[in-house]
Short mmCIF file of C-alpha atoms and ligand atoms in Angstrom, two decimals:
data_model
loop_
_atom_site.label_atom_id
_atom_site.label_comp_id
_atom_site.label_asym_id
_atom_site.label_seq_id
_atom_site.Cartn_x
_atom_site.Cartn_y
_atom_site.Cartn_z
CA MET A 1 21.98 7.13 17.89
CA LYS A 2 20.38 10.48 18.75
CA VAL A 3 16.73 10.91 17.77
CA THR A 4 15.25 14.40 17.55
CA VAL A 5 11.57 15.00 16.79
CA TYR A 6 9.93 18.23 15.63
CA ALA A 7 6.15 18.40 16.13
CA THR A 8 5.61 20.88 13.32
CA TYR A 9 7.61 21.87 10.24
CA ASP A 10 7.78 25.52 11.23
CA SER A 11 9.54 24.70 14.51
CA VAL A 12 12.43 23.04 12.63
CA GLU A 13 15.86 24.62 13.27
CA ASP A 14 17.97 24.68 10.14
CA LYS A 15 21.18 24.26 12.12
CA VAL A 16 19.88 21.00 13.62
CA ILE A 17 18.87 19.35 10.33
CA LYS A 18 22.00 20.47 8.49
CA ASP A 19 24.08 17.37 7.61
CA ARG A 20 21.48 15.02 9.16
CA LEU A 21 19.25 12.22 7.91
CA VAL A 22 15.68 13.58 8.12
CA VAL A 23 12.39 11.70 7.96
CA VAL A 24 9.33 13.78 7.03
CA VAL A 25 5.98 12.36 8.29
CA ASP A 26 2.50 13.49 7.27
CA VAL A 27 0.53 10.28 7.81
CA LEU A 28 -2.85 11.94 7.07
CA ARG A 29 -2.31 11.99 4.18
CA ALA A 30 0.51 13.55 2.18
CA THR A 31 3.37 11.15 2.86
CA SER A 32 1.01 8.11 2.72
CA THR A 33 -0.19 9.31 -0.68
CA ILE A 34 3.33 9.92 -2.06
CA ILE A 35 4.50 6.48 -0.89
CA THR A 36 1.44 4.88 -2.53
CA SER A 37 1.95 6.73 -5.75
CA LEU A 38 5.60 5.65 -6.05
CA ALA A 39 4.71 2.07 -5.09
CA ASN A 40 2.18 2.12 -7.94
CA GLY A 41 4.84 3.10 -10.46
CA CYS A 42 4.70 6.84 -10.80
CA LYS A 43 7.90 8.26 -12.25
CA GLU A 44 8.42 10.93 -9.56
CA VAL A 45 6.58 13.30 -7.27
CA ILE A 46 7.40 17.00 -7.26
CA PRO A 47 6.25 18.64 -4.01
CA VAL A 48 5.43 22.32 -4.35
CA VAL A 49 4.05 24.79 -1.84
CA GLU A 50 1.72 26.98 -3.91
CA ILE A 51 -1.08 26.09 -6.37
CA GLU A 52 0.21 28.63 -8.86
CA GLU A 53 3.72 27.15 -8.64
CA ALA A 54 2.24 23.74 -9.47
CA MET A 55 0.35 25.10 -12.48
CA ASN A 56 3.38 26.95 -13.84
CA LEU A 57 5.54 23.87 -13.45
CA SER A 58 3.06 21.71 -15.36
CA LYS A 59 3.60 23.86 -18.47
CA ASN A 60 7.01 22.21 -18.84
CA TYR A 61 5.47 18.78 -19.42
CA GLU A 62 3.75 17.00 -22.29
CA LYS A 63 -0.02 16.66 -21.70
CA ASP A 64 -0.04 12.94 -20.73
CA ALA A 65 3.27 12.99 -18.85
CA TYR A 66 2.07 14.66 -15.66
CA LEU A 67 -0.79 14.92 -13.20
CA LEU A 68 -1.61 17.93 -11.07
CA ALA A 69 -2.49 16.69 -7.63
CA GLY A 70 -3.14 17.76 -4.06
CA GLU A 71 -5.62 19.42 -1.75
CA ARG A 72 -6.72 22.51 0.05
CA ASN A 73 -8.97 22.08 3.09
CA ALA A 74 -8.66 18.30 2.42
CA LEU A 75 -10.47 18.65 -0.95
CA LYS A 76 -9.34 18.46 -4.55
CA ILE A 77 -8.10 21.73 -6.01
CA GLU A 78 -10.19 23.10 -8.84
CA GLY A 79 -8.74 22.15 -12.23
CA PHE A 80 -6.43 19.50 -10.73
CA ASP A 81 -6.43 15.85 -11.83
CA LEU A 82 -6.22 14.21 -8.40
CA SER A 83 -7.04 15.07 -4.81
CA ASN A 84 -4.83 13.96 -1.91
CA SER A 85 -6.70 10.66 -1.53
CA PRO A 86 -4.28 7.73 -1.86
CA ALA A 87 -7.20 5.69 -3.28
CA GLU A 88 -6.95 7.75 -6.48
CA TYR A 89 -3.27 6.98 -7.07
CA THR A 90 -3.82 3.62 -8.78
CA LYS A 91 -1.31 2.01 -11.12
CA ASP A 92 -3.55 2.85 -14.10
CA MET A 93 -3.64 6.47 -13.11
CA VAL A 94 -0.06 7.18 -12.08
CA GLU A 95 2.23 4.70 -13.82
CA ASP A 96 5.23 6.44 -15.51
CA ARG A 97 3.83 9.86 -14.80
CA THR A 98 5.20 12.87 -12.96
CA ILE A 99 2.94 13.96 -10.11
CA ILE A 100 3.08 17.70 -9.34
CA PHE A 101 1.82 17.73 -5.80
CA THR A 102 0.77 20.52 -3.41
CA THR A 103 -0.89 20.03 -0.01
CA THR A 104 -1.62 22.27 2.99
CA ASN A 105 1.08 20.96 5.29
CA GLY A 106 2.88 17.94 3.89
CA THR A 107 4.59 19.52 0.91
CA LYS A 108 5.63 22.46 3.06
CA ALA A 109 7.20 20.08 5.58
CA ILE A 110 9.17 18.34 2.80
CA ARG A 111 10.44 21.60 1.46
CA LYS A 112 11.33 22.80 4.96
CA ALA A 113 13.65 19.79 5.25
CA GLU A 114 15.82 21.11 2.38
CA GLY A 115 19.25 21.71 3.86
CA ALA A 116 19.40 18.24 5.46
CA ASN A 117 21.98 15.80 4.20
CA GLU A 118 19.30 13.24 3.24
CA ILE A 119 15.51 13.43 3.32
CA ILE A 120 13.25 10.39 3.28
CA LEU A 121 9.47 10.12 3.70
CA GLY A 122 7.67 7.99 6.29
CA ALA A 123 4.17 6.91 7.22
CA LEU A 124 2.62 3.86 8.85
CA ILE A 125 2.37 2.02 5.51
CA ASN A 126 6.16 1.97 5.19
CA ALA A 127 7.16 2.22 8.90
CA LYS A 128 9.29 -0.93 8.90
CA ALA A 129 11.06 -0.05 5.64
CA VAL A 130 11.93 3.40 7.03
CA SER A 131 13.10 1.97 10.36
CA ASP A 132 15.29 -0.61 8.60
CA TYR A 133 16.79 2.09 6.41
CA ILE A 134 17.59 4.34 9.38
CA LEU A 135 19.21 1.43 11.23
CA SER A 136 21.28 0.58 8.15
CA ARG A 137 22.63 4.09 8.13
CA GLY A 138 23.32 4.12 11.89
CA GLU A 139 23.35 7.91 12.05
CA ASP A 140 21.58 10.45 14.29
CA ILE A 141 18.14 11.08 12.94
CA VAL A 142 15.63 13.94 12.87
CA PHE A 143 11.88 13.44 12.41
CA ILE A 144 9.85 16.33 11.05
CA CYS A 145 6.10 15.95 11.62
CA ALA A 146 4.04 18.05 9.25
CA GLY A 147 1.40 18.83 11.89
CA THR A 148 -1.75 20.69 10.93
CA GLU A 149 -1.53 24.39 10.10
CA GLY A 150 1.30 25.03 12.54
CA LYS A 151 -0.11 22.86 15.31
CA PHE A 152 0.96 19.54 16.78
CA SER A 153 -0.91 16.57 15.23
CA LEU A 154 -1.43 13.41 17.26
CA ASP A 155 -1.55 11.16 14.20
CA ASP A 156 1.95 12.19 13.13
CA ILE A 157 3.32 11.76 16.64
CA ALA A 158 1.89 8.19 16.87
CA THR A 159 3.43 7.41 13.44
CA VAL A 160 6.88 8.61 14.48
CA GLY A 161 6.35 6.40 17.58
CA ALA A 162 5.70 3.42 15.27
CA ILE A 163 9.00 3.98 13.45
CA ILE A 164 10.99 4.55 16.66
CA TYR A 165 9.39 1.40 18.21
CA ARG A 166 10.63 -0.66 15.24
CA MET A 167 14.13 0.87 15.57
CA ASP A 168 14.43 0.11 19.28
CA ASP A 169 16.05 -3.24 20.06
CA GLY A 170 16.07 -2.45 23.77
CA SER A 171 19.88 -2.15 23.93
CA GLY A 172 19.70 1.49 24.92
CA GLN A 173 21.50 2.68 21.80
CA LEU A 174 18.62 5.06 20.94
CA LYS A 175 18.89 8.43 22.63
CA LEU A 176 15.41 9.87 22.29
CA ASP A 177 14.62 13.53 22.99
CA ASP A 178 11.55 14.29 25.10
CA LEU A 179 9.16 14.32 22.15
CA GLY A 180 10.69 11.09 20.88
CA LEU A 181 9.89 9.53 24.27
CA VAL A 182 6.29 10.74 23.98
CA CYS A 183 6.07 9.31 20.45
CA ARG A 184 7.31 5.89 21.53
CA HIS A 185 5.09 5.89 24.63
CA ILE A 186 1.93 6.71 22.61
CA TYR A 187 2.69 4.00 20.06
CA ARG A 188 3.45 1.38 22.75
CA GLU A 189 0.25 2.18 24.61
CA TYR A 190 -2.01 2.06 21.58
CA LYS A 191 -0.21 -0.50 19.38
CA GLY A 192 -2.89 -2.68 17.82
CA ASN A 193 -5.53 0.03 18.11
CA LEU A 194 -3.94 3.15 16.68
CA GLU A 195 -7.26 4.36 15.39
CA SER A 196 -8.27 5.16 18.96
CA VAL A 197 -5.40 7.69 19.02
CA PHE A 198 -6.04 9.06 15.54
CA LYS A 199 -9.70 9.53 16.47
CA LYS A 200 -8.79 12.19 18.96
CA SER A 201 -6.91 14.25 16.38
CA ARG A 202 -8.45 17.22 14.63
CA HIS A 203 -7.43 16.12 11.15
CA TYR A 204 -9.02 12.65 11.53
CA ASN A 205 -12.35 14.35 12.11
CA VAL A 206 -11.88 16.79 9.22
CA LEU A 207 -11.22 13.87 6.86
CA LYS A 208 -14.07 11.80 8.24
CA LYS A 209 -16.47 14.69 7.73
CA ALA A 210 -15.24 15.09 4.18
CA ASN A 211 -16.06 11.40 3.48
CA TYR A 212 -12.47 10.22 3.54
CA TYR A 213 -12.85 7.62 6.29
CA ASN A 214 -11.55 4.90 3.98
CA ASP A 215 -8.38 6.94 3.47
CA ILE A 216 -7.87 7.04 7.25
CA LEU A 217 -8.26 3.25 7.44
CA TYR A 218 -5.76 2.88 4.60
CA CYS A 219 -3.23 5.24 6.22
CA LEU A 220 -3.50 3.23 9.46
CA LYS A 221 -2.26 0.05 7.81
CA GLU A 222 1.23 -0.72 9.04
CA ASP A 223 4.18 -2.04 7.02
CA MET A 224 2.21 -2.77 3.88
CA ILE A 225 4.70 -1.13 1.51
CA SER A 226 8.41 -1.69 1.58
CA ILE A 227 9.71 1.33 -0.32
CA VAL A 228 11.54 4.34 1.12
CA PRO A 229 10.99 7.53 -0.89
CA GLU A 230 13.79 10.07 -1.01
CA TYR A 231 13.47 13.79 -1.69
CA THR A 232 16.46 15.17 -3.52
CA ASP A 233 16.96 18.20 -5.82
CA GLY A 234 13.26 19.03 -5.64
CA ILE A 235 11.98 15.57 -6.60
CA VAL A 236 10.75 12.51 -4.66
CA LYS A 237 11.72 9.10 -6.04
CA ILE A 238 12.15 5.62 -4.64
CA LYS A 239 15.47 5.34 -2.91
C1 MLT B 301 -1.64 18.08 4.34
O1 MLT B 301 -0.59 18.06 3.65
O2 MLT B 301 -1.99 19.03 4.98
C2 MLT B 301 -2.53 16.85 4.40
O3 MLT B 301 -2.01 15.80 3.72
C3 MLT B 301 -3.94 17.20 4.25
C4 MLT B 301 -4.87 16.09 3.75
O4 MLT B 301 -5.10 15.16 4.45
O5 MLT B 301 -5.34 16.18 2.63
#
């Protein structure tokens, strides 16, 4: 099974993802938040790139049927219902609702994956579920890390490493590209203390400064949720 990893969404080559199973990872925090929201019973998540696009889309829904959610510069967008903090996506808040969601990098990464055969979302909180799903498909796989504003993000790389580590039974069937090898190496080295890796990343420090340290701790929890979200026809739902 060939494993290809892209460090940022804008480095993705359309010809490589075409016809492939793709996993999009934005562990801090977009994919962690979407997974949480679906696990807490939201109907669906619609990832959009622009704030205006989100607002226009919301006009198609009844008042109580949707929530406008997301962030810019890690903070809640003016006039929106929710920020990108997974702590806000409680059952009471999201159950049976459509979440119209826009974030700086994560929703762009999801949209960039359009053109793949199948798109699923991964984070540490569902790492095992994603790894099990990939193995059940037995196909070549492409990981797309969201990164941070066009740059490589250590937290996403460590998270891809966590998924690859769970996929690897040591039989040599995984054919990792160079970045895949780095991902697995980082996870192996820091397994059990992933925060020490996250700490070095730029986005960790942005979130900490914005008083979102509890979100970081939440996003670091491994294998706590067993769902695999799938993005298809513009909508994310539980697979
Ligand atoms: C993003 O999509 O850029 C991130 O999820 C930002 C954040 O942590 O809010």
